[in-house]
Short mmCIF file of the C-alpha atoms (twelve columns), coordinates in Angstrom:
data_MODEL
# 
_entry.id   MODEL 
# 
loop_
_atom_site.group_PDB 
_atom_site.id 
_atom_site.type_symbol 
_atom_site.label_atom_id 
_atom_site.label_alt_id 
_atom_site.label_comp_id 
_atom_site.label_asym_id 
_atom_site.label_seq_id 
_atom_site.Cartn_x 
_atom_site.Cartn_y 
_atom_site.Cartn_z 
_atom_site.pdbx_PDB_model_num 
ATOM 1   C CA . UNK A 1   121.662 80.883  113.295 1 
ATOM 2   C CA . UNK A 2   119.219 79.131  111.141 1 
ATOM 3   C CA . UNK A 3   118.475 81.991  108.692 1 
ATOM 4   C CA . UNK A 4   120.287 83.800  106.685 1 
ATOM 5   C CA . UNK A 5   120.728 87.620  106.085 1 
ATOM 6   C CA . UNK A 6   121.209 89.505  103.136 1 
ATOM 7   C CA . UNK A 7   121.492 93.774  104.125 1 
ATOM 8   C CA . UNK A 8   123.869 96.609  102.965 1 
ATOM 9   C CA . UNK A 9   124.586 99.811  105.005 1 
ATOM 10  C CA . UNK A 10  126.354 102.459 102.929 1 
ATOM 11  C CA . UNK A 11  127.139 105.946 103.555 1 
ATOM 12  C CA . UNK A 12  128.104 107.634 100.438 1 
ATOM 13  C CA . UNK A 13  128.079 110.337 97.790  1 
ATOM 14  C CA . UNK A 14  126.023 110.716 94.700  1 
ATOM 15  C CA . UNK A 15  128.155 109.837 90.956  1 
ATOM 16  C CA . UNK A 16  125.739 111.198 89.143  1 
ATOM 17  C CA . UNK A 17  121.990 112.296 89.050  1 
ATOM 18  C CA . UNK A 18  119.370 110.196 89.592  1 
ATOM 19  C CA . UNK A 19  118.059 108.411 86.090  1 
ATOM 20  C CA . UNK A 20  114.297 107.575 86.815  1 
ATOM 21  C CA . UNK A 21  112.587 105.167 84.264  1 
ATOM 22  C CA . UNK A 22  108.643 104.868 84.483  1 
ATOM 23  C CA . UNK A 23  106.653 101.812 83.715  1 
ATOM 24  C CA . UNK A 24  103.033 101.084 82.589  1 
ATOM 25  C CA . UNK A 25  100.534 101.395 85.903  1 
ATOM 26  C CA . UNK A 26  102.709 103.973 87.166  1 
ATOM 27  C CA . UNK A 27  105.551 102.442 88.676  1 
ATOM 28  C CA . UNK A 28  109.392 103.708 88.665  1 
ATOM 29  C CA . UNK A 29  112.913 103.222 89.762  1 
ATOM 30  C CA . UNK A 30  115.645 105.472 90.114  1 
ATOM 31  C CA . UNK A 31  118.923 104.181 89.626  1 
ATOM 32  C CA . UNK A 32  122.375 106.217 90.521  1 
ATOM 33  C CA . UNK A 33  126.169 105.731 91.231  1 
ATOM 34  C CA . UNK A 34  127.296 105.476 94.855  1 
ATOM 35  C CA . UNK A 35  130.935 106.083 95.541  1 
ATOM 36  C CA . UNK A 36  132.413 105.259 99.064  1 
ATOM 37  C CA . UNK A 37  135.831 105.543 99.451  1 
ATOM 38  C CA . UNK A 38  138.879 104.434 101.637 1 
ATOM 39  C CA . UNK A 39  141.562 106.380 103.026 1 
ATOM 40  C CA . UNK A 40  144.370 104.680 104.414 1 
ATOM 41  C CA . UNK A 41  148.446 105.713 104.537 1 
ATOM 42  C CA . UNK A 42  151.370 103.725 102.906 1 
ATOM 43  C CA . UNK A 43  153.527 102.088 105.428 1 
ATOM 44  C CA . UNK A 44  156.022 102.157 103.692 1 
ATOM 45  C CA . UNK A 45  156.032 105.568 101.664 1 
ATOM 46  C CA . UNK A 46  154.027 107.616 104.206 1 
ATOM 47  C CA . UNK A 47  151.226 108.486 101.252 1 
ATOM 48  C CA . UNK A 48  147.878 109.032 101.673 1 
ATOM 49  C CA . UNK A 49  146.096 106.780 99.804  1 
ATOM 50  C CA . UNK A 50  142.201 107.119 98.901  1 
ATOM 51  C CA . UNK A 51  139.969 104.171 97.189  1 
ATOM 52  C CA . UNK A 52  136.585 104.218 95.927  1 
ATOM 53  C CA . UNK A 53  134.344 101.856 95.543  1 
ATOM 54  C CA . UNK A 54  131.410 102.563 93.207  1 
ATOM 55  C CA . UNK A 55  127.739 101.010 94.161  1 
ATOM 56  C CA . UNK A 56  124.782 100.400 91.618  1 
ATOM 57  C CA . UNK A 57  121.896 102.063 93.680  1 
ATOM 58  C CA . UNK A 58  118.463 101.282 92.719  1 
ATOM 59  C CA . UNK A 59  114.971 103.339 94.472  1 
ATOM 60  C CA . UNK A 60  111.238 102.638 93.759  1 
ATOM 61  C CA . UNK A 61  108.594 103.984 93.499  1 
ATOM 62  C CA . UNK A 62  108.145 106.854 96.112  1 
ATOM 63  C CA . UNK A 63  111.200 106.648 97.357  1 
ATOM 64  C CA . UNK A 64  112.741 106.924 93.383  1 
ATOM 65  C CA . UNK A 65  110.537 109.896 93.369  1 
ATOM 66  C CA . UNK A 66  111.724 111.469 96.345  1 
ATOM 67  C CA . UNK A 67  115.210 110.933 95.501  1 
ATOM 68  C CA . UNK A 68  115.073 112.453 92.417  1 
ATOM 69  C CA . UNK A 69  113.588 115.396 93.702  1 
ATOM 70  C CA . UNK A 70  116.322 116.301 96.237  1 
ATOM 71  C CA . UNK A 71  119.438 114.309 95.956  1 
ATOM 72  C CA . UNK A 72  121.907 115.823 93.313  1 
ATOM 73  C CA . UNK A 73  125.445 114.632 92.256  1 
ATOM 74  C CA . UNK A 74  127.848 114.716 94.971  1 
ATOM 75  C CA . UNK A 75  124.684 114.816 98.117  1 
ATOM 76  C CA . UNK A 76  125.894 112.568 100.734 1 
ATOM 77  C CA . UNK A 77  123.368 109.785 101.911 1 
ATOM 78  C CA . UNK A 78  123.073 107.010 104.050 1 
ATOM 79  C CA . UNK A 79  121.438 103.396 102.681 1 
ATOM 80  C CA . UNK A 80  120.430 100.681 104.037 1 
ATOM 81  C CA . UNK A 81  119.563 97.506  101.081 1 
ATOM 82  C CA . UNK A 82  119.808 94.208  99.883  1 
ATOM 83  C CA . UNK A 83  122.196 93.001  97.260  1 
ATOM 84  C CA . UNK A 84  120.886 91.747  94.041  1 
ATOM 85  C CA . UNK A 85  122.455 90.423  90.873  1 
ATOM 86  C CA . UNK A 86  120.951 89.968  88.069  1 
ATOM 87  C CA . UNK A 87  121.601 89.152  83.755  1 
ATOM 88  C CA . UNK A 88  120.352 90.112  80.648  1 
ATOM 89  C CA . UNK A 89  121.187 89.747  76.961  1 
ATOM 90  C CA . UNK A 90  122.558 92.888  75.367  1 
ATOM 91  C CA . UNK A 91  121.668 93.902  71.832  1 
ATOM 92  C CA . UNK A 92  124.877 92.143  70.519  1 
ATOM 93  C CA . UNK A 93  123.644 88.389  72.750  1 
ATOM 94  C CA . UNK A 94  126.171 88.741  74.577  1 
ATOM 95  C CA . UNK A 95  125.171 87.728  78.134  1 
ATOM 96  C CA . UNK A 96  125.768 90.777  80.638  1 
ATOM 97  C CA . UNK A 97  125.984 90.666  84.607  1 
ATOM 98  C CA . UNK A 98  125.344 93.664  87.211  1 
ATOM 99  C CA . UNK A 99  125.017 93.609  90.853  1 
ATOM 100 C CA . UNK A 100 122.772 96.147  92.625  1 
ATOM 101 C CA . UNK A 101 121.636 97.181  95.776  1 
ATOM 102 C CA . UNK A 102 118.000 97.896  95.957  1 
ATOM 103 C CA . UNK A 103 117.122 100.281 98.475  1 
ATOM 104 C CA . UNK A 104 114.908 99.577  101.706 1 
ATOM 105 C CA . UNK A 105 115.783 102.901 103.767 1 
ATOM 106 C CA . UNK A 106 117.599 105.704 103.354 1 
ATOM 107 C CA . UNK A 107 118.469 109.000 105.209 1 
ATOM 108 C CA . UNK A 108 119.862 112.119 103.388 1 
ATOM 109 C CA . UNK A 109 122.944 113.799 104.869 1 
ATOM 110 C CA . UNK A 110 123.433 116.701 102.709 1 
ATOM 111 C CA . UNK A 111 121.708 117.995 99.773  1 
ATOM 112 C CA . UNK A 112 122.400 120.898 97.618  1 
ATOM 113 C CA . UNK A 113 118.593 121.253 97.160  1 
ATOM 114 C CA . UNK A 114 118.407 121.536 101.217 1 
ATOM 115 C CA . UNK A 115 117.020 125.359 101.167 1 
ATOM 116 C CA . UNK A 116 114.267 123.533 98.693  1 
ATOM 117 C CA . UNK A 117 113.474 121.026 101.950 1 
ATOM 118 C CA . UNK A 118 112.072 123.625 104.102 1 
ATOM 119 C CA . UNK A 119 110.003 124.668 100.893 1 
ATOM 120 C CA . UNK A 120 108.724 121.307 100.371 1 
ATOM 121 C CA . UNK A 121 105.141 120.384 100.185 1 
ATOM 122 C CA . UNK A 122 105.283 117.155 101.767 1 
ATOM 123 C CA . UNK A 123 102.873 116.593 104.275 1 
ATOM 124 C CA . UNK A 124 103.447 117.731 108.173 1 
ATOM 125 C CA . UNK A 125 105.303 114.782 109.839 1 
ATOM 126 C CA . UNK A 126 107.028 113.892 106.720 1 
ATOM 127 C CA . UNK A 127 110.634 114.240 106.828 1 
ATOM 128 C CA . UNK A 128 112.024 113.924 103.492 1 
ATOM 129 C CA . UNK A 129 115.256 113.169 104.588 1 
ATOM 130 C CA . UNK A 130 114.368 110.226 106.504 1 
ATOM 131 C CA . UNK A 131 112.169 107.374 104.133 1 
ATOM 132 C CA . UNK A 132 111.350 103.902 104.756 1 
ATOM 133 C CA . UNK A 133 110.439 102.078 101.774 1 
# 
């Protein structure tokens, strides 16, 4: 394979609401916490074990918009993304790192707003729970 490949699938629940920040010419992102977790037994105690992993999710644009509308803490969705890592100086100069994964598609699985979805005003053929950005 000549090319290379850089995609995230995740299928995960909501750490916190989604924080939106708005820029000049009317462009956003929503950003939000994405735990997925493992759950696996001790061999040798017999306990049930459970890890989680928590992902820095970041939307745009409509898809930011849409999320914030619908998904609340705890809503189980499924992502599809790239990674992305990036730096910036913090107030102190300090030099700080994150790594993200900026969102291409998603799909929600449950909402808590989902009596809101048959509400919605989004245009017939729309299915909010299904976006390709």
């Amino acid at each position: 394979m000549n090319g290379t490949l850089n995609k995230v699938i995740l299928i995960g629940h909501l750490g916190d609401e989604v924080k939106m920040h708005y820029f000049e010419g009317g462009n956003c992102i929503g950003r939000f916490p994405l735990a997925t977790n493992e759950v696996y037994i001790n061999k040798t105690t017999g306990e049930k074990i459970t890890s989680t992993e928590w992902h820095n999710i970041v939307v745009r644009n409509k898809a930011a918009e849409i999320c914030e509308k619908y998904l609340s803490k705890g809503d189980k969705i499924y992502i599809e993304g790239r990674i992305k890592s990036r730096q910036w100086q913090a107030e102190d100069g300090a030099t700080k790192y994150t790594t993200e994964i900026q969102v291409t598609e998603f799909t929600f699985l449950t909402t808590k707003k989902e009596t809101d979805l048959s509400k919605s005003s989004l245009p017939s053929g729309s299915a909010p729970d299904d976006f390709n950005v």
